[in-house]
Amino acid sequence: MIDRPLRIAVVGSGPAALYGIGQLLDAADADAEIDVFERLPVPWGLVRGAVAPDHPEKKAVIDRQFAHFLRDRRVRFLGNVEIGRDVSAAELSDWYDAVLYATGADGDVAMDIPGETLSGSWASRDFVGFYSGHADFSHLRFDLGCSRAVIVGNGNVALDLARMLTLPLAELERTDIADHALEALRGSAIREVVILARRGAAQAAFNNPELEELEHLPDVGIEVLDRGTIAAADLAGVDGVVQRKLQTLRRLHARAGRPGDRRITFSFLVSPVEIRGAGHVERLIATRNALRPTAAGFEAVPTSETIEIETGLVLRAVGYRGTPLPGLPFDPVKGVIANLDGRVADGGRVLPGMYVAGWAKRGCRGIIGTNRKCAADTLRHFFEDRRAGRLRPGSLDRQGVVDLLRARGLMIMTHAGWTAIDRAERRAGRRCDRPRVKLTDRAAMLECAGLVSARA
Ligand SMILES: Cc1cc2nc3c(=O)[nH]c(=O)nc-3n(C[C@H](O)[C@H](O)[C@H](O)COP(=O)(O)OP(=O)(O)OC[C@H]3O[C@@H](n4cnc5c(N)ncnc54)[C@H](O)[C@@H]3O)c2cc1C
Ligand SMILES: NC(=O)c1ccc[n+]([C@@H]2O[C@H](COP(=O)([O-])OP(=O)(O)OC[C@H]3O[C@@H](n4cnc5c(N)ncnc54)[C@H](OP(=O)(O)O)[C@@H]3O)[C@@H](O)[C@H]2O)c1
């Protein structure tokens, strides 16, 4: 048994990590010291780095809960430190009594079609990271000079992208969108956004509230091609959630728009098979699909009919996906850290003292709040293991960890450093009536926190 306060490392600072920390702090039997390792200089994971700028209410969880957890005297933020690169997973397990991995997903799903890597064809993750001011994507340059963009995929990310490409600048200018993205959108020539779904409207992955938001887009007409897929007759025998989405699509379709408006076109039962262009995307070739019932629902099967869509920008919103973290077992089918209900496991054998929560545990599904229960489910096992004496005491104390990190020449972003960035961003935002103006590159973040000079 460990008879001193527990020393726990949490890797990541997105929702799964923060809900986990909140639960550890709340637990009566855990007077823990918690070190939070984050590879970026700034916290909050996808809430800062992906949740759409026009959704400030979704980010309110930061001020309402997450910031309190990070400020707690038992918690220490160690940003700008990447586990698997700056510190190995084995070292972390040696230093701490337990490690909770909440590293999300840092890859995306490919369509595996010819032309996918042409200039002008992007993963949604790239464009999302770009407009969110995520430091890994700030250097990207998007050519928005074409009149039509195509989004492949039919989930909530696809809807985010469609809104970002069609929202009036005046609305975006009031958000925390990255300045470089605002600049790119100012020069956008895009008049139409086509959303391609391989299956029908009844199988769409997006949620109804997110779909309903399109009704409030000013100066945007909406069209649903293949109206059969949303016909009233189709509603018989369909569950309530799906019925609401089909009803919303029917209402949206009635928004014809005025001449000169931008437009969003939903096209169902269509699968891209090739992207063509001389060096840059010029057109997307797709097959029309039919639906075939399966034990799990319906799958898309290609027909012999093909269509061509002229476009200069293809964004594939077909899912995010985890990649292996060096030193940890990886489940290549699910794209997650291999685990048994949140206990990290190698070939079915539990690795003591190592846990995983969030997208890194269950794959890239679920909203911010889903990670609360996910973290709680994992931590139940942690508490069980603790009570059963299955945790092995870590070898370093608080000072020992920092000494070792400094000896490696790492520039550690502390909570005070992050607070300096947060204040600077909010101050800049107040000057132009925005929630914040984000710092978007590492050097600027480190300099703002007093860690390095931009000229160094
Ligand atoms: C485009 C998009 C928009 C979304 N919009 C919404 C929305 O409006 N509302 C909603 O409820 N949900 C939304 N979601 C879903 C929500 O963001 C996720 O459910 C949630 O962020 C997953 O939490 P997580 O902690 O598992 O992962 P993440 O939020 O990805 O956090 C993982 C953290 O770990 C860090 N990390 C990774 N590897 C390492 C390492 N090796 N060392 C140290 N740190 C590391 C990462 O930098 C990151 O900070 C959206 C998702 C996407 C992709
Ligand atoms: N506002 C919000 O709350 C919000 C915003 C953004 C994201 N999120 C959440 O974040 C998670 C990830 O969202 P997501 O949109 O990336 O994923 P998602 O919900 O899984 O949707 C992925 C979409 O891509 C399609 N797809 C997959 N592979 C394809 C292929 N090869 N060709 C064509 N289409 C393909 C899927 O179609 P099939 O159904 O046919 O497989 C599906 O329509 C979700 O849980 C989502 O709810 C929430």
Coordinates of C-alpha atoms and ligand atoms in Angstrom, one line a residue:
M1 CA 0.0 0.0 0.0
I2 CA 1.1 3.6 -0.6
D3 CA 0.9 5.5 2.7
R4 CA 1.5 9.1 1.4
P5 CA -0.6 11.2 -1.0
L6 CA -0.9 9.5 -4.3
R7 CA 1.2 11.0 -7.2
I8 CA -0.7 10.7 -10.5
A9 CA 0.4 11.8 -14.0
V10 CA -2.4 12.8 -16.4
V11 CA -1.4 12.9 -20.0
G12 CA -3.4 15.4 -22.1
S13 CA -5.6 18.4 -20.9
G14 CA -8.8 17.9 -23.0
P15 CA -12.2 17.0 -21.6
A16 CA -11.3 13.4 -20.6
A17 CA -8.3 14.6 -18.7
L18 CA -10.1 17.5 -17.0
Y19 CA -13.2 15.4 -16.0
G20 CA -10.8 12.8 -14.7
I21 CA -8.9 15.4 -12.6
G22 CA -12.1 16.8 -11.2
Q23 CA -13.2 13.3 -10.2
L24 CA -9.8 12.6 -8.6
L25 CA -10.0 15.8 -6.7
D26 CA -13.5 15.1 -5.5
A27 CA -12.7 11.5 -4.4
A28 CA -12.6 11.3 -0.6
D29 CA -9.9 8.7 -0.6
A30 CA -7.5 10.5 -3.0
D31 CA -5.5 13.3 -1.5
A32 CA -3.6 13.2 -4.7
E33 CA -0.8 15.3 -6.3
I34 CA -1.6 15.5 -10.0
D35 CA 0.8 16.5 -12.7
V36 CA -0.8 17.3 -16.1
F37 CA 1.5 16.7 -19.1
E38 CA 0.3 18.5 -22.3
R39 CA 2.2 18.4 -25.5
L40 CA 0.9 21.9 -26.5
P41 CA 1.8 25.0 -24.6
V42 CA -1.9 25.6 -23.9
P43 CA -4.6 23.4 -22.3
W44 CA -8.2 22.2 -23.1
G45 CA -7.6 19.8 -26.1
L46 CA -10.2 20.0 -28.8
V47 CA -12.3 22.4 -26.8
R48 CA -9.8 25.1 -27.6
G49 CA -8.4 23.4 -30.8
A50 CA -11.6 22.3 -32.6
V51 CA -14.9 23.3 -31.2
A52 CA -16.3 25.8 -33.7
P53 CA -15.7 29.5 -33.0
D54 CA -19.4 30.2 -33.4
H55 CA -20.1 27.8 -30.5
P56 CA -18.9 29.8 -27.5
E57 CA -21.5 28.2 -25.3
K58 CA -19.8 24.8 -25.8
K59 CA -16.5 26.2 -24.6
A60 CA -18.1 27.7 -21.5
V61 CA -17.2 24.4 -19.7
I62 CA -13.7 25.7 -19.5
D63 CA -14.5 28.7 -17.2
R64 CA -17.3 26.8 -15.5
Q65 CA -15.3 23.7 -14.5
F66 CA -12.0 22.9 -16.2
A67 CA -10.1 26.1 -15.2
H68 CA -11.0 25.5 -11.5
F69 CA -9.6 22.0 -11.6
L70 CA -6.3 23.3 -13.2
R71 CA -6.0 26.0 -10.6
D72 CA -6.3 23.6 -7.7
R73 CA -3.2 23.6 -5.4
R74 CA -2.9 19.8 -5.9
V75 CA -2.7 20.1 -9.7
R76 CA 0.4 21.2 -11.6
F77 CA 0.3 22.0 -15.3
L78 CA 3.4 20.9 -17.3
G79 CA 2.6 22.1 -20.8
N80 CA 4.9 21.9 -23.9
V81 CA 6.0 18.4 -22.8
E82 CA 5.1 15.5 -25.1
I83 CA 5.0 12.0 -23.6
G84 CA 6.5 9.5 -26.0
R85 CA 9.0 12.1 -27.2
D86 CA 10.3 14.3 -24.3
V87 CA 9.5 11.7 -21.7
S88 CA 8.9 8.0 -22.4
A89 CA 5.8 6.1 -21.2
A90 CA 8.1 3.8 -19.3
E91 CA 9.7 6.7 -17.4
L92 CA 6.3 8.1 -16.5
S93 CA 5.2 4.8 -15.1
D94 CA 8.4 4.6 -13.1
W95 CA 8.1 8.2 -11.7
Y96 CA 4.4 8.1 -10.7
D97 CA 2.1 5.8 -8.7
A98 CA -0.4 5.8 -11.6
V99 CA -0.7 7.4 -15.1
L100 CA -4.0 8.4 -16.8
Y101 CA -3.7 8.7 -20.6
A102 CA -6.2 11.1 -22.1
T103 CA -4.4 11.9 -25.3
G104 CA -7.4 12.0 -27.7
A105 CA -6.6 11.3 -31.4
D106 CA -4.0 12.9 -33.5
G107 CA -4.8 11.4 -36.9
D108 CA -7.6 11.2 -39.4
V109 CA -9.4 8.7 -41.6
A110 CA -8.4 8.6 -45.2
M111 CA -10.8 7.8 -48.0
D112 CA -8.1 5.8 -49.9
I113 CA -9.1 7.1 -53.3
P114 CA -6.8 8.3 -56.1
G115 CA -6.1 12.0 -56.0
E116 CA -6.7 12.3 -52.3
T117 CA -3.3 13.9 -51.8
L118 CA -3.7 16.5 -54.5
S119 CA -3.3 20.1 -53.4
G120 CA -6.7 21.4 -52.4
S121 CA -7.7 18.1 -50.8
W122 CA -7.6 18.2 -47.1
A123 CA -8.6 16.3 -43.9
S124 CA -11.2 18.2 -41.9
R125 CA -8.6 18.1 -39.0
D126 CA -6.4 20.4 -41.0
F127 CA -9.0 23.0 -41.7
V128 CA -10.5 22.8 -38.2
G129 CA -7.0 23.1 -36.6
F130 CA -6.3 26.1 -38.9
Y131 CA -9.4 28.1 -38.0
S132 CA -9.1 27.1 -34.3
G133 CA -5.6 28.5 -34.1
H134 CA -4.1 25.1 -33.1
A135 CA -0.3 25.5 -33.1
D136 CA 0.2 22.4 -35.3
F137 CA -1.9 23.8 -38.1
S138 CA -1.4 27.6 -38.0
H139 CA 1.2 27.4 -40.8
L140 CA -1.2 25.9 -43.4
R141 CA -2.5 27.9 -46.2
F142 CA -5.9 27.2 -47.8
D143 CA -6.8 28.3 -51.2
L144 CA -10.5 29.4 -51.0
G145 CA -10.4 30.9 -54.5
C146 CA -12.8 28.4 -56.0
S147 CA -16.6 28.8 -56.2
R148 CA -17.6 25.4 -54.9
A149 CA -16.2 23.4 -51.9
V150 CA -17.1 19.7 -51.3
I151 CA -17.3 18.2 -47.9
V152 CA -17.3 14.5 -47.7
G153 CA -19.0 12.9 -44.6
N154 CA -22.2 13.5 -42.9
G155 CA -21.3 14.0 -39.2
N156 CA -21.3 17.1 -36.9
V157 CA -17.8 18.0 -38.1
A158 CA -19.1 18.2 -41.7
L159 CA -21.8 20.7 -40.5
D160 CA -19.1 22.7 -38.6
L161 CA -17.1 23.0 -41.8
A162 CA -20.2 24.0 -43.9
R163 CA -21.1 26.8 -41.4
M164 CA -17.5 28.1 -41.3
L165 CA -17.5 28.4 -45.1
T166 CA -20.8 30.1 -45.3
L167 CA -21.2 32.3 -42.1
P168 CA -21.0 36.0 -42.8
L169 CA -17.7 37.6 -41.9
A170 CA -19.4 40.0 -39.6
E171 CA -20.5 37.0 -37.4
L172 CA -17.1 35.3 -37.5
E173 CA -15.4 38.6 -36.6
R174 CA -17.1 38.4 -33.2
T175 CA -15.7 35.0 -32.4
D176 CA -12.3 33.6 -31.3
I177 CA -11.5 32.3 -34.8
A178 CA -7.8 32.5 -35.6
D179 CA -6.9 35.8 -37.3
H180 CA -5.2 34.0 -40.2
A181 CA -8.4 32.0 -40.9
L182 CA -10.4 35.2 -40.8
E183 CA -8.0 36.7 -43.3
A184 CA -8.3 33.6 -45.6
L185 CA -12.2 33.7 -45.3
R186 CA -12.2 37.4 -46.2
G187 CA -10.7 36.4 -49.6
S188 CA -13.0 33.4 -50.0
A189 CA -14.8 33.0 -53.4
I190 CA -16.8 30.0 -52.2
R191 CA -20.5 30.3 -53.1
E192 CA -21.6 26.7 -52.7
V193 CA -20.8 24.0 -50.2
V194 CA -21.8 20.5 -51.2
I195 CA -22.1 17.9 -48.4
L196 CA -21.7 14.4 -49.7
A197 CA -23.0 11.4 -47.7
R198 CA -22.4 7.9 -48.7
R199 CA -25.7 6.7 -47.2
G200 CA -29.2 8.2 -46.9
A201 CA -30.5 11.0 -44.8
A202 CA -32.0 8.5 -42.3
Q203 CA -28.5 7.2 -41.6
A204 CA -26.8 10.7 -41.2
A205 CA -24.3 10.9 -38.3
F206 CA -25.0 14.5 -37.5
N207 CA -27.3 15.5 -34.6
N208 CA -30.6 17.4 -35.1
P209 CA -29.7 20.5 -33.0
E210 CA -26.6 21.0 -35.1
L211 CA -28.6 20.5 -38.3
E212 CA -31.2 23.0 -37.0
E213 CA -28.5 25.6 -36.7
L214 CA -28.3 25.8 -40.5
E215 CA -31.8 27.4 -40.4
H216 CA -30.3 30.5 -38.8
L217 CA -27.5 31.0 -41.3
P218 CA -28.3 34.4 -42.9
D219 CA -28.2 34.7 -46.7
V220 CA -27.7 31.0 -47.3
G221 CA -30.0 28.9 -49.4
I222 CA -30.2 25.2 -48.8
E223 CA -31.1 22.3 -51.1
V224 CA -31.4 18.6 -50.5
L225 CA -30.8 16.7 -53.7
D226 CA -32.5 13.3 -54.1
R227 CA -35.6 14.5 -52.3
G228 CA -36.8 10.9 -52.0
T229 CA -34.5 10.4 -49.1
I230 CA -36.3 12.9 -47.0
A231 CA -39.8 12.3 -48.2
A232 CA -42.6 12.2 -45.6
A233 CA -43.6 8.7 -46.7
D234 CA -40.2 7.6 -45.4
L235 CA -41.1 8.5 -41.9
A236 CA -43.3 5.6 -41.2
G237 CA -41.6 3.2 -38.8
V238 CA -38.6 5.4 -38.4
D239 CA -37.4 6.2 -34.8
G240 CA -38.0 9.7 -33.3
V241 CA -34.4 10.9 -33.5
V242 CA -34.2 10.1 -37.2
Q243 CA -37.7 11.6 -37.8
R244 CA -36.6 14.9 -36.4
K245 CA -33.6 15.0 -38.6
L246 CA -35.6 14.3 -41.7
Q247 CA -38.2 16.9 -40.7
T248 CA -35.4 19.5 -40.3
L249 CA -33.9 18.6 -43.7
R250 CA -37.4 19.1 -45.2
R251 CA -37.6 22.5 -43.6
L252 CA -34.1 23.4 -44.7
H253 CA -34.9 22.3 -48.2
A254 CA -37.7 24.9 -48.3
R255 CA -35.0 27.7 -47.7
A256 CA -34.5 28.4 -51.4
G257 CA -32.4 31.5 -50.7
R258 CA -32.3 34.6 -52.9
P259 CA -30.2 35.2 -56.0
G260 CA -26.6 35.9 -54.8
D261 CA -26.9 34.0 -51.6
R262 CA -24.4 31.3 -50.7
R263 CA -25.8 27.8 -50.8
I264 CA -25.4 24.5 -49.0
T265 CA -26.3 21.4 -51.0
F266 CA -26.9 18.0 -49.3
S267 CA -26.3 15.1 -51.6
F268 CA -27.1 11.7 -50.2
L269 CA -26.1 8.2 -51.4
V270 CA -22.9 9.3 -53.1
S271 CA -19.4 8.0 -52.6
P272 CA -16.3 9.7 -53.9
V273 CA -14.1 7.4 -56.0
E274 CA -11.5 9.8 -57.3
I275 CA -10.3 13.4 -57.1
R276 CA -8.9 14.7 -60.3
G277 CA -6.9 17.8 -61.3
A278 CA -3.6 18.9 -62.9
G279 CA -1.6 19.5 -59.7
H280 CA -4.6 20.9 -57.9
V281 CA -8.1 19.6 -57.2
E282 CA -10.4 20.4 -60.2
R283 CA -13.2 17.8 -59.9
L284 CA -14.5 15.0 -57.7
I285 CA -15.8 11.8 -59.3
A286 CA -18.4 9.8 -57.3
T287 CA -20.6 6.8 -57.7
R288 CA -24.3 6.8 -56.7
N289 CA -25.1 4.3 -54.1
A290 CA -28.0 2.1 -53.1
L291 CA -28.8 1.0 -49.6
R292 CA -28.5 -2.6 -48.6
P293 CA -30.0 -3.8 -45.3
T294 CA -27.5 -5.6 -43.0
A295 CA -27.8 -7.0 -39.5
A296 CA -26.4 -3.7 -38.1
G297 CA -28.6 -1.3 -40.2
F298 CA -27.9 -0.3 -43.8
E299 CA -24.7 -0.2 -45.9
A300 CA -24.0 1.7 -49.1
V301 CA -23.4 -0.3 -52.2
P302 CA -22.2 1.4 -55.4
T303 CA -24.4 1.4 -58.5
S304 CA -23.0 1.8 -62.0
E305 CA -24.0 5.5 -62.2
T306 CA -21.2 8.1 -61.7
I307 CA -21.3 11.8 -61.3
E308 CA -18.7 14.6 -61.5
I309 CA -18.6 17.6 -59.4
E310 CA -16.4 20.6 -60.3
T311 CA -14.6 21.9 -57.3
G312 CA -11.3 23.3 -56.1
L313 CA -11.5 22.4 -52.4
V314 CA -12.3 18.9 -51.0
L315 CA -12.5 18.6 -47.2
R316 CA -12.9 15.0 -45.9
A317 CA -14.9 14.9 -42.7
V318 CA -15.0 11.1 -42.5
G319 CA -13.6 10.9 -38.9
Y320 CA -10.6 11.4 -36.7
R321 CA -8.4 8.5 -35.7
G322 CA -5.8 7.8 -33.0
T323 CA -2.2 6.9 -33.8
P324 CA 0.2 4.9 -31.7
L325 CA 1.8 6.6 -28.7
P326 CA 5.4 5.3 -28.5
G327 CA 5.8 2.7 -25.7
L328 CA 2.1 2.0 -25.3
P329 CA 0.1 -0.9 -26.8
F330 CA -2.1 0.1 -29.7
D331 CA -5.3 -1.3 -31.0
P332 CA -5.1 -0.8 -34.7
V333 CA -8.7 -1.7 -35.4
K334 CA -10.2 0.9 -33.1
G335 CA -7.3 3.3 -33.3
V336 CA -7.0 3.6 -29.5
I337 CA -4.5 2.8 -26.7
A338 CA -5.2 -1.0 -26.2
N339 CA -7.3 -1.3 -23.0
L340 CA -9.7 -3.4 -21.1
D341 CA -12.4 -1.0 -19.9
G342 CA -9.9 1.8 -19.4
R343 CA -7.1 -0.3 -17.9
V344 CA -4.2 -0.2 -20.4
A345 CA -3.6 -3.8 -21.6
D346 CA -1.1 -5.5 -23.9
G347 CA -2.4 -8.6 -25.6
G348 CA -5.2 -8.8 -23.0
R349 CA -2.8 -8.5 -20.1
V350 CA -3.4 -5.4 -17.9
L351 CA -0.4 -3.2 -17.3
P352 CA -0.6 -2.1 -13.7
G353 CA -1.0 1.6 -12.9
M354 CA -1.8 2.7 -16.4
Y355 CA -5.3 3.9 -17.4
V356 CA -6.9 5.6 -20.4
A357 CA -10.0 7.7 -20.9
G358 CA -11.7 9.7 -23.6
W359 CA -11.2 9.4 -27.4
A360 CA -7.8 7.6 -26.7
K361 CA -9.9 4.9 -25.0
R362 CA -13.0 4.4 -27.0
G363 CA -12.3 6.0 -30.4
C364 CA -13.3 9.3 -31.9
R365 CA -17.0 9.4 -30.9
G366 CA -18.9 11.5 -28.5
I367 CA -19.3 15.1 -27.3
I368 CA -17.5 16.9 -24.5
G369 CA -19.8 15.6 -21.8
T370 CA -19.5 12.0 -23.0
N371 CA -15.9 12.1 -21.6
R372 CA -17.2 12.7 -18.1
K373 CA -18.7 9.2 -17.7
C374 CA -15.9 7.7 -19.7
A375 CA -13.3 9.1 -17.2
A376 CA -15.5 8.0 -14.3
D377 CA -15.7 4.5 -15.6
T378 CA -11.9 4.3 -15.9
L379 CA -11.3 5.8 -12.5
R380 CA -13.5 3.3 -10.9
H381 CA -10.9 0.7 -11.9
F382 CA -8.1 3.0 -10.6
F383 CA -9.8 3.2 -7.2
E384 CA -10.3 -0.5 -7.1
D385 CA -6.7 -1.1 -7.9
R386 CA -5.6 1.4 -5.3
R387 CA -7.7 -0.3 -2.6
A388 CA -6.4 -3.7 -3.6
G389 CA -2.8 -2.5 -3.2
R390 CA -2.1 -3.1 -6.9
L391 CA -0.3 0.3 -7.4
R392 CA 3.4 0.4 -7.2
P393 CA 4.9 3.6 -5.6
G394 CA 6.5 6.0 -8.1
S395 CA 10.2 6.9 -7.7
L396 CA 10.1 10.7 -7.9
D397 CA 8.6 13.5 -5.9
R398 CA 7.3 16.8 -7.4
Q399 CA 10.7 18.5 -7.4
G400 CA 12.4 15.4 -8.8
V401 CA 10.1 15.5 -11.9
V402 CA 10.8 19.1 -12.7
D403 CA 14.5 18.8 -12.1
L404 CA 14.6 15.9 -14.6
L405 CA 12.5 17.8 -17.2
R406 CA 14.7 20.9 -16.9
A407 CA 17.9 18.8 -17.2
R408 CA 16.6 17.8 -20.6
G409 CA 16.4 21.4 -21.6
L410 CA 12.6 21.4 -21.9
M411 CA 10.8 24.7 -21.7
I412 CA 7.9 23.9 -19.4
M413 CA 4.7 25.9 -19.7
T414 CA 3.5 26.3 -16.1
H415 CA 0.0 27.3 -15.0
A416 CA 1.3 30.8 -14.4
G417 CA 2.6 30.9 -18.0
W418 CA -0.7 29.7 -19.4
T419 CA -2.5 32.3 -17.3
A420 CA -0.3 35.0 -18.8
I421 CA -1.3 33.8 -22.3
D422 CA -5.0 33.5 -21.3
R423 CA -5.0 37.1 -20.0
A424 CA -3.2 38.5 -23.0
E425 CA -5.6 36.8 -25.4
R426 CA -8.7 38.0 -23.5
R427 CA -7.2 41.5 -23.3
A428 CA -6.6 41.6 -27.0
G429 CA -10.2 40.3 -27.5
R430 CA -11.7 43.1 -25.4
R431 CA -10.1 45.7 -27.7
C432 CA -12.1 44.4 -30.7
D433 CA -15.2 43.0 -29.0
R434 CA -14.2 39.3 -29.3
P435 CA -13.9 36.7 -26.5
R436 CA -10.2 36.5 -27.2
V437 CA -7.6 36.8 -30.0
K438 CA -5.7 33.6 -29.9
L439 CA -2.0 33.2 -30.0
T440 CA -1.5 30.6 -32.7
D441 CA 2.1 29.7 -32.8
R442 CA 4.4 28.1 -30.2
A443 CA 7.0 30.8 -30.2
A444 CA 4.5 33.5 -29.5
M445 CA 2.9 31.4 -26.8
L446 CA 6.3 30.7 -25.1
E447 CA 7.3 34.3 -25.4
C448 CA 4.1 35.6 -23.9
A449 CA 4.7 33.2 -21.0
G450 CA 8.2 34.7 -20.6
L451 CA 9.8 31.4 -21.6
V452 CA 11.7 32.5 -24.7
S453 CA 12.3 35.5 -26.8
A454 CA 10.7 35.5 -30.3
R455 CA 14.0 36.8 -31.6
A456 CA 16.1 34.1 -29.9
Ligands
LIG1 C1 -14.1 19.5 -35.1 C2 -14.7 19.0 -33.8 C3 -15.7 19.8 -33.2 C4 -16.3 19.4 -32.0 N1 -17.3 20.2 -31.5 C5 -17.9 19.8 -30.4 C6 -18.9 20.6 -29.8 O1 -19.3 21.7 -30.4 N2 -19.5 20.2 -28.7 C7 -19.1 19.0 -28.1 O2 -19.7 18.6 -27.0 N3 -18.1 18.2 -28.6 C8 -17.5 18.6 -29.7 N4 -16.5 17.8 -30.2 C9 -16.1 16.6 -29.5 C10 -15.1 16.8 -28.4 O3 -14.2 17.8 -28.8 C11 -14.5 15.5 -27.9 O4 -15.5 14.7 -27.4 C12 -13.4 15.7 -26.8 O5 -12.5 16.8 -27.1 C13 -12.6 14.5 -26.6 O6 -11.8 14.7 -25.5 P1 -10.4 14.0 -25.2 O7 -9.9 14.5 -23.9 O8 -10.5 12.5 -25.3 O9 -9.4 14.4 -26.4 P2 -8.8 15.8 -26.8 O10 -9.8 16.9 -26.6 O11 -8.3 15.7 -28.2 O12 -7.6 16.1 -25.8 C14 -6.4 15.3 -25.9 C15 -5.3 16.2 -25.4 O13 -4.1 15.4 -25.2 C16 -3.0 16.1 -25.7 N5 -1.9 15.1 -26.1 C17 -2.0 14.2 -27.1 N6 -0.9 13.4 -27.2 C18 -0.1 13.8 -26.1 C19 1.1 13.4 -25.7 N7 1.8 12.4 -26.3 N8 1.7 14.0 -24.6 C20 1.0 15.0 -24.0 N9 -0.2 15.5 -24.4 C21 -0.8 14.9 -25.5 C22 -3.5 16.8 -26.9 O14 -2.7 17.9 -27.3 C23 -4.9 17.3 -26.3 O15 -4.7 18.5 -25.6 C24 -15.9 18.2 -31.4 C25 -14.9 17.4 -32.0 C26 -14.3 17.8 -33.2 C27 -13.2 17.0 -33.8
LIG2 N1 -21.5 20.2 -32.2 C1 -21.1 19.0 -31.7 O1 -21.6 18.6 -30.7 C2 -20.0 18.3 -32.4 C3 -19.3 18.9 -33.4 C4 -18.3 18.2 -34.1 C5 -18.1 16.9 -33.7 N2 -18.8 16.3 -32.7 C6 -18.6 14.9 -32.3 O2 -17.3 14.5 -32.6 C7 -17.3 13.1 -33.1 C8 -16.6 13.0 -34.4 O3 -17.4 13.7 -35.5 P1 -17.2 13.4 -37.0 O4 -18.2 14.2 -37.8 O5 -15.7 13.5 -37.3 O6 -17.4 11.8 -37.1 P2 -18.8 10.9 -37.3 O7 -19.9 11.4 -36.5 O8 -18.3 9.5 -37.1 O9 -19.2 11.1 -38.9 C9 -18.3 10.6 -39.9 C10 -19.0 10.6 -41.2 O10 -18.1 10.2 -42.2 C11 -18.7 9.2 -43.0 N3 -17.7 8.4 -43.6 C12 -16.8 7.6 -43.0 N4 -16.0 7.0 -43.8 C13 -16.4 7.4 -45.1 C14 -15.9 7.2 -46.4 N5 -14.8 6.4 -46.6 N6 -16.5 7.8 -47.4 C15 -17.6 8.6 -47.2 N7 -18.1 8.9 -46.0 C16 -17.5 8.3 -44.9 C17 -19.7 8.5 -42.1 O11 -20.7 7.8 -42.8 P3 -21.3 6.4 -42.4 O12 -22.3 6.8 -41.3 O13 -21.9 5.9 -43.6 O14 -20.2 5.6 -41.8 C18 -20.2 9.7 -41.3 O15 -21.2 10.3 -42.0 C19 -18.8 12.7 -33.2 O16 -19.2 12.0 -32.0 C20 -19.5 14.1 -33.1 O17 -20.8 14.0 -32.6 C21 -19.7 17.0 -32.0

